[in-house]
Amino acid sequence: MDRRSLLKVGAVTVAGVALSAAGAGTAFADSGLPPVPGMLGDRRANELWYQLDEIALYHPSQEVTDAYTALGAFLKDNAPEGLYQKWRELSQEPGYPRNYAEFVKPVEQPLRTLSTLQLDNFDRFYRWDETGLVSAFADFGQGVLFDPRRADVESEVHTMNGNPPSSYHFWHVIQRAQMLLGIDRHRWARIDPMVGFAWALQSIAKPDHRHVNPALPREQVQHEARYWLRRTPAELDRDFQSSPYPA
């Protein structure tokens, strides 16, 4: 998997995202986390994405490695052009989403493993704080999180790899598979709009991966939040038909 390969949100959440965007580039002192010299942006959001990289990419457990192996073998045999392309084909058929649920059923256990991996990490830093998690996705999309601990991988900024960043599409179709298989369905139905939100912000900001980026204007972030954070799974399916950027 590539790196970092809310059904309804009220005014409080949208305001919280805007405040986060306005304060981007500073390190907040109330995270309870030790300071990191040279770090820029929200301390807790930086740690969320840093630790997700640690457990999902750089130092995965054997269980996670086995899940990647099983998923990779399945995709090689059944979706050689990529899971996104397979999802896109199936989504155009009358039997969608049932046909897609049937397609991914053989890899239900690896998808459960990856769901637990990610949700445990989100809960570690943002349990009971959905507004904070939305802000962490907004910061991720804008590229305002600079973490010098990642200098060795030539990507100090926590944001989606690629220009354009295609892995948001992969993340969406993985989450749709998890929802359709009943794997933490309600959780992913709330997080998937955040993925779309981050994708939209990154599509606008086109952040540098090596240097901290300026935050987008508050009004622009609010505008995108109002659209994306209210999207249903079916609406997001339509949004993610567009590639590489939102329509």
Short mmCIF file of C-alpha atoms in Angstrom, two decimals:
data_model
loop_
_atom_site.label_atom_id
_atom_site.label_comp_id
_atom_site.label_asym_id
_atom_site.label_seq_id
_atom_site.Cartn_x
_atom_site.Cartn_y
_atom_site.Cartn_z
CA MET A 1 0.00 0.00 0.00
CA ASP A 2 1.15 3.53 -0.78
CA ARG A 3 1.93 5.96 1.97
CA ARG A 4 -1.14 7.10 3.87
CA SER A 5 -2.03 4.71 0.82
CA LEU A 6 -18.94 12.29 8.86
CA LEU A 7 -22.25 11.80 7.29
CA LYS A 8 -23.49 14.98 8.94
CA VAL A 9 -21.29 17.65 10.50
CA GLY A 10 -22.68 20.82 12.02
CA ALA A 11 -21.44 24.35 12.21
CA VAL A 12 -19.23 23.57 15.23
CA THR A 13 -17.08 21.19 13.20
CA VAL A 14 -16.80 23.52 10.23
CA ALA A 15 -15.77 26.35 12.54
CA GLY A 16 -13.20 24.09 14.16
CA VAL A 17 -11.64 23.24 10.81
CA ALA A 18 -11.43 26.91 9.90
CA LEU A 19 -9.73 27.74 13.17
CA SER A 20 -7.25 24.94 12.58
CA ALA A 21 -6.46 26.29 9.13
CA ALA A 22 -6.01 29.78 10.51
CA GLY A 23 -3.55 28.52 13.09
CA ALA A 24 -1.55 26.26 10.80
CA GLY A 25 2.21 26.56 11.03
CA THR A 26 2.30 26.81 14.82
CA ALA A 27 2.89 24.08 17.36
CA PHE A 28 0.15 23.88 19.96
CA ALA A 29 1.29 23.38 23.55
CA ASP A 30 -1.76 21.52 24.86
CA SER A 31 -1.18 18.18 23.11
CA GLY A 32 0.65 16.60 26.05
CA LEU A 33 3.28 15.35 23.61
CA PRO A 34 6.98 16.17 23.89
CA PRO A 35 8.21 18.95 21.59
CA VAL A 36 10.09 18.04 18.41
CA PRO A 37 12.69 20.64 17.40
CA GLY A 38 11.93 22.01 13.95
CA MET A 39 8.37 20.68 13.81
CA LEU A 40 5.74 23.01 12.36
CA GLY A 41 1.98 22.70 12.54
CA ASP A 42 -0.32 21.10 15.08
CA ARG A 43 1.64 18.77 17.35
CA ARG A 44 -1.06 16.14 17.75
CA ALA A 45 -1.92 16.04 14.05
CA ASN A 46 1.76 15.58 13.22
CA GLU A 47 1.93 12.66 15.64
CA LEU A 48 -1.21 11.03 14.23
CA TRP A 49 0.24 10.81 10.74
CA TYR A 50 3.75 10.00 11.96
CA GLN A 51 2.53 7.04 13.98
CA LEU A 52 0.28 5.84 11.18
CA ASP A 53 3.34 5.72 8.93
CA GLU A 54 5.23 3.83 11.62
CA ILE A 55 2.66 1.04 12.04
CA ALA A 56 1.37 0.89 8.47
CA LEU A 57 4.49 1.48 6.40
CA TYR A 58 7.87 1.54 8.09
CA HIS A 59 7.45 -0.92 10.98
CA PRO A 60 4.30 -2.99 10.39
CA SER A 61 3.53 -5.95 12.61
CA GLN A 62 3.61 -9.46 11.16
CA GLU A 63 -0.20 -9.48 11.15
CA VAL A 64 -0.28 -6.29 9.08
CA THR A 65 2.43 -7.57 6.73
CA ASP A 66 0.42 -10.75 6.21
CA ALA A 67 -2.66 -8.66 5.45
CA TYR A 68 -0.75 -6.67 2.82
CA THR A 69 0.55 -9.89 1.28
CA ALA A 70 -2.92 -11.44 1.06
CA LEU A 71 -4.46 -8.25 -0.32
CA GLY A 72 -1.66 -7.76 -2.83
CA ALA A 73 -1.93 -11.34 -4.11
CA PHE A 74 -5.69 -11.02 -4.47
CA LEU A 75 -5.41 -7.76 -6.40
CA LYS A 76 -2.69 -9.14 -8.65
CA ASP A 77 -4.93 -12.04 -9.65
CA ASN A 78 -8.28 -10.25 -9.74
CA ALA A 79 -7.62 -6.56 -10.33
CA PRO A 80 -4.33 -6.31 -12.22
CA GLU A 81 -5.07 -2.73 -13.29
CA GLY A 82 -5.62 -1.68 -9.68
CA LEU A 83 -8.44 -1.78 -7.16
CA TYR A 84 -9.66 1.70 -8.06
CA GLN A 85 -10.11 0.75 -11.70
CA LYS A 86 -11.90 -2.46 -10.72
CA TRP A 87 -14.20 -0.55 -8.37
CA ARG A 88 -14.89 2.01 -11.08
CA GLU A 89 -15.89 -0.74 -13.53
CA LEU A 90 -18.16 -2.46 -11.01
CA SER A 91 -19.70 0.82 -9.88
CA GLN A 92 -21.06 1.36 -13.41
CA GLU A 93 -22.97 -1.93 -13.37
CA PRO A 94 -26.59 -2.30 -12.27
CA GLY A 95 -25.57 -4.68 -9.48
CA TYR A 96 -23.49 -2.11 -7.61
CA PRO A 97 -22.76 -2.05 -4.67
CA ARG A 98 -23.63 -5.73 -4.17
CA ASN A 99 -21.23 -6.78 -6.94
CA TYR A 100 -18.36 -4.91 -5.29
CA ALA A 101 -19.13 -6.48 -1.90
CA GLU A 102 -19.00 -9.90 -3.54
CA PHE A 103 -15.73 -9.05 -5.27
CA VAL A 104 -13.90 -8.05 -2.05
CA LYS A 105 -15.42 -10.76 0.16
CA PRO A 106 -12.37 -13.09 -0.23
CA VAL A 107 -10.13 -10.47 1.43
CA GLU A 108 -12.49 -9.64 4.28
CA GLN A 109 -9.98 -10.67 6.97
CA PRO A 110 -7.09 -8.54 5.63
CA LEU A 111 -9.50 -5.61 5.38
CA ARG A 112 -10.52 -6.16 9.00
CA THR A 113 -6.86 -6.12 10.04
CA LEU A 114 -6.22 -2.85 8.22
CA SER A 115 -9.40 -1.31 9.60
CA THR A 116 -8.34 -2.06 13.16
CA LEU A 117 -4.85 -0.73 12.48
CA GLN A 118 -6.08 2.65 11.27
CA LEU A 119 -8.99 3.14 13.64
CA ASP A 120 -6.89 2.28 16.68
CA ASN A 121 -4.42 4.95 15.61
CA PHE A 122 -7.17 7.54 15.06
CA ASP A 123 -8.61 6.72 18.48
CA ARG A 124 -5.20 6.94 20.12
CA PHE A 125 -5.03 10.64 19.32
CA TYR A 126 -8.62 11.74 18.66
CA ARG A 127 -10.98 9.46 20.57
CA TRP A 128 -14.20 11.44 21.24
CA ASP A 129 -12.74 14.39 19.31
CA GLU A 130 -14.20 14.21 15.81
CA THR A 131 -13.64 17.93 15.24
CA GLY A 132 -9.96 17.44 16.00
CA LEU A 133 -9.76 14.52 13.59
CA VAL A 134 -11.39 16.59 10.83
CA SER A 135 -8.80 19.30 11.45
CA ALA A 136 -6.01 16.71 11.25
CA PHE A 137 -7.29 15.66 7.81
CA ALA A 138 -7.53 19.32 6.76
CA ASP A 139 -3.93 19.93 7.82
CA PHE A 140 -2.85 16.76 6.01
CA GLY A 141 -4.48 17.87 2.76
CA GLN A 142 -3.02 21.38 2.90
CA GLY A 143 0.49 20.19 3.68
CA VAL A 144 0.95 22.38 6.76
CA LEU A 145 2.41 19.62 8.94
CA PHE A 146 6.21 19.61 8.81
CA ASP A 147 7.91 16.76 10.67
CA PRO A 148 11.74 16.70 10.62
CA ARG A 149 11.68 13.08 11.81
CA ARG A 150 10.81 12.14 8.23
CA ALA A 151 13.85 13.78 6.60
CA ASP A 152 15.32 10.34 5.85
CA VAL A 153 12.44 9.48 3.50
CA GLU A 154 12.58 12.79 1.60
CA SER A 155 9.06 13.78 2.63
CA GLU A 156 9.07 15.84 5.78
CA VAL A 157 5.56 17.14 5.14
CA HIS A 158 2.73 14.85 6.23
CA THR A 159 0.49 14.80 3.17
CA MET A 160 -0.54 12.28 0.53
CA ASN A 161 2.26 11.23 -1.79
CA GLY A 162 2.07 11.97 -5.48
CA ASN A 163 1.29 14.96 -7.64
CA PRO A 164 -1.54 14.46 -8.32
CA PRO A 165 -2.17 12.31 -5.22
CA SER A 166 -3.93 9.18 -6.52
CA SER A 167 -4.00 7.30 -3.21
CA TYR A 168 -7.07 9.17 -1.94
CA HIS A 169 -9.00 7.15 -4.54
CA PHE A 170 -7.48 3.90 -3.31
CA TRP A 171 -8.30 4.83 0.27
CA HIS A 172 -11.91 5.53 -0.66
CA VAL A 173 -12.45 2.19 -2.40
CA ILE A 174 -10.84 0.33 0.51
CA GLN A 175 -13.20 2.10 2.89
CA ARG A 176 -16.19 1.31 0.66
CA ALA A 177 -15.18 -2.35 0.71
CA GLN A 178 -14.98 -2.25 4.49
CA MET A 179 -18.38 -0.56 4.79
CA LEU A 180 -20.06 -3.02 2.43
CA LEU A 181 -18.61 -5.98 4.32
CA GLY A 182 -19.80 -4.58 7.64
CA ILE A 183 -16.27 -3.86 8.88
CA ASP A 184 -16.58 -0.88 11.25
CA ARG A 185 -19.17 0.40 8.80
CA HIS A 186 -20.40 3.39 10.76
CA ARG A 187 -16.87 4.55 11.59
CA TRP A 188 -15.74 4.50 7.97
CA ALA A 189 -18.94 6.17 6.81
CA ARG A 190 -17.94 9.12 9.00
CA ILE A 191 -14.26 9.12 8.05
CA ASP A 192 -14.62 8.71 4.29
CA PRO A 193 -15.94 12.30 3.90
CA MET A 194 -12.78 13.48 5.66
CA VAL A 195 -10.76 11.65 3.01
CA GLY A 196 -12.68 13.49 0.30
CA PHE A 197 -12.19 16.76 2.17
CA ALA A 198 -8.41 16.25 2.38
CA TRP A 199 -8.32 15.27 -1.30
CA ALA A 200 -10.12 18.47 -2.27
CA LEU A 201 -7.82 20.66 -0.17
CA GLN A 202 -4.69 18.99 -1.51
CA SER A 203 -6.00 19.35 -5.06
CA ILE A 204 -6.24 23.09 -4.47
CA ALA A 205 -3.08 23.59 -2.40
CA LYS A 206 -0.79 21.24 -4.38
CA PRO A 207 1.62 21.24 -1.43
CA ASP A 208 5.38 20.86 -1.55
CA HIS A 209 6.41 17.60 0.14
CA ARG A 210 9.72 18.92 1.44
CA HIS A 211 8.78 22.33 2.90
CA VAL A 212 5.89 23.51 5.04
CA ASN A 213 3.12 25.06 2.99
CA PRO A 214 0.95 28.10 3.68
CA ALA A 215 -2.58 27.33 4.82
CA LEU A 216 -5.39 27.97 2.39
CA PRO A 217 -7.68 30.94 3.10
CA ARG A 218 -10.15 30.25 5.89
CA GLU A 219 -13.15 30.91 3.64
CA GLN A 220 -11.90 28.39 1.09
CA VAL A 221 -11.46 25.70 3.74
CA GLN A 222 -14.94 26.41 5.09
CA HIS A 223 -16.40 26.19 1.59
CA GLU A 224 -14.85 22.76 1.02
CA ALA A 225 -15.89 21.60 4.50
CA ARG A 226 -19.51 22.50 3.86
CA TYR A 227 -19.51 20.38 0.72
CA TRP A 228 -17.47 17.34 1.72
CA LEU A 229 -18.23 16.71 5.37
CA ARG A 230 -21.91 16.12 4.66
CA ARG A 231 -21.41 13.59 1.86
CA THR A 232 -23.03 10.17 2.04
CA PRO A 233 -21.24 7.02 0.83
CA ALA A 234 -23.27 7.05 -2.40
CA GLU A 235 -22.45 10.72 -3.00
CA LEU A 236 -18.77 10.07 -2.37
CA ASP A 237 -18.90 7.24 -4.88
CA ARG A 238 -19.97 9.79 -7.46
CA ASP A 239 -17.29 12.26 -6.36
CA PHE A 240 -14.51 9.71 -6.62
CA GLN A 241 -15.42 8.85 -10.19
CA SER A 242 -13.49 12.00 -10.98
CA SER A 243 -9.72 11.60 -11.31
CA PRO A 244 -7.18 12.90 -10.48
CA TYR A 245 -8.95 15.96 -9.05
CA PRO A 246 -12.52 16.57 -7.89
CA ALA A 247 -14.90 17.63 -10.63
#
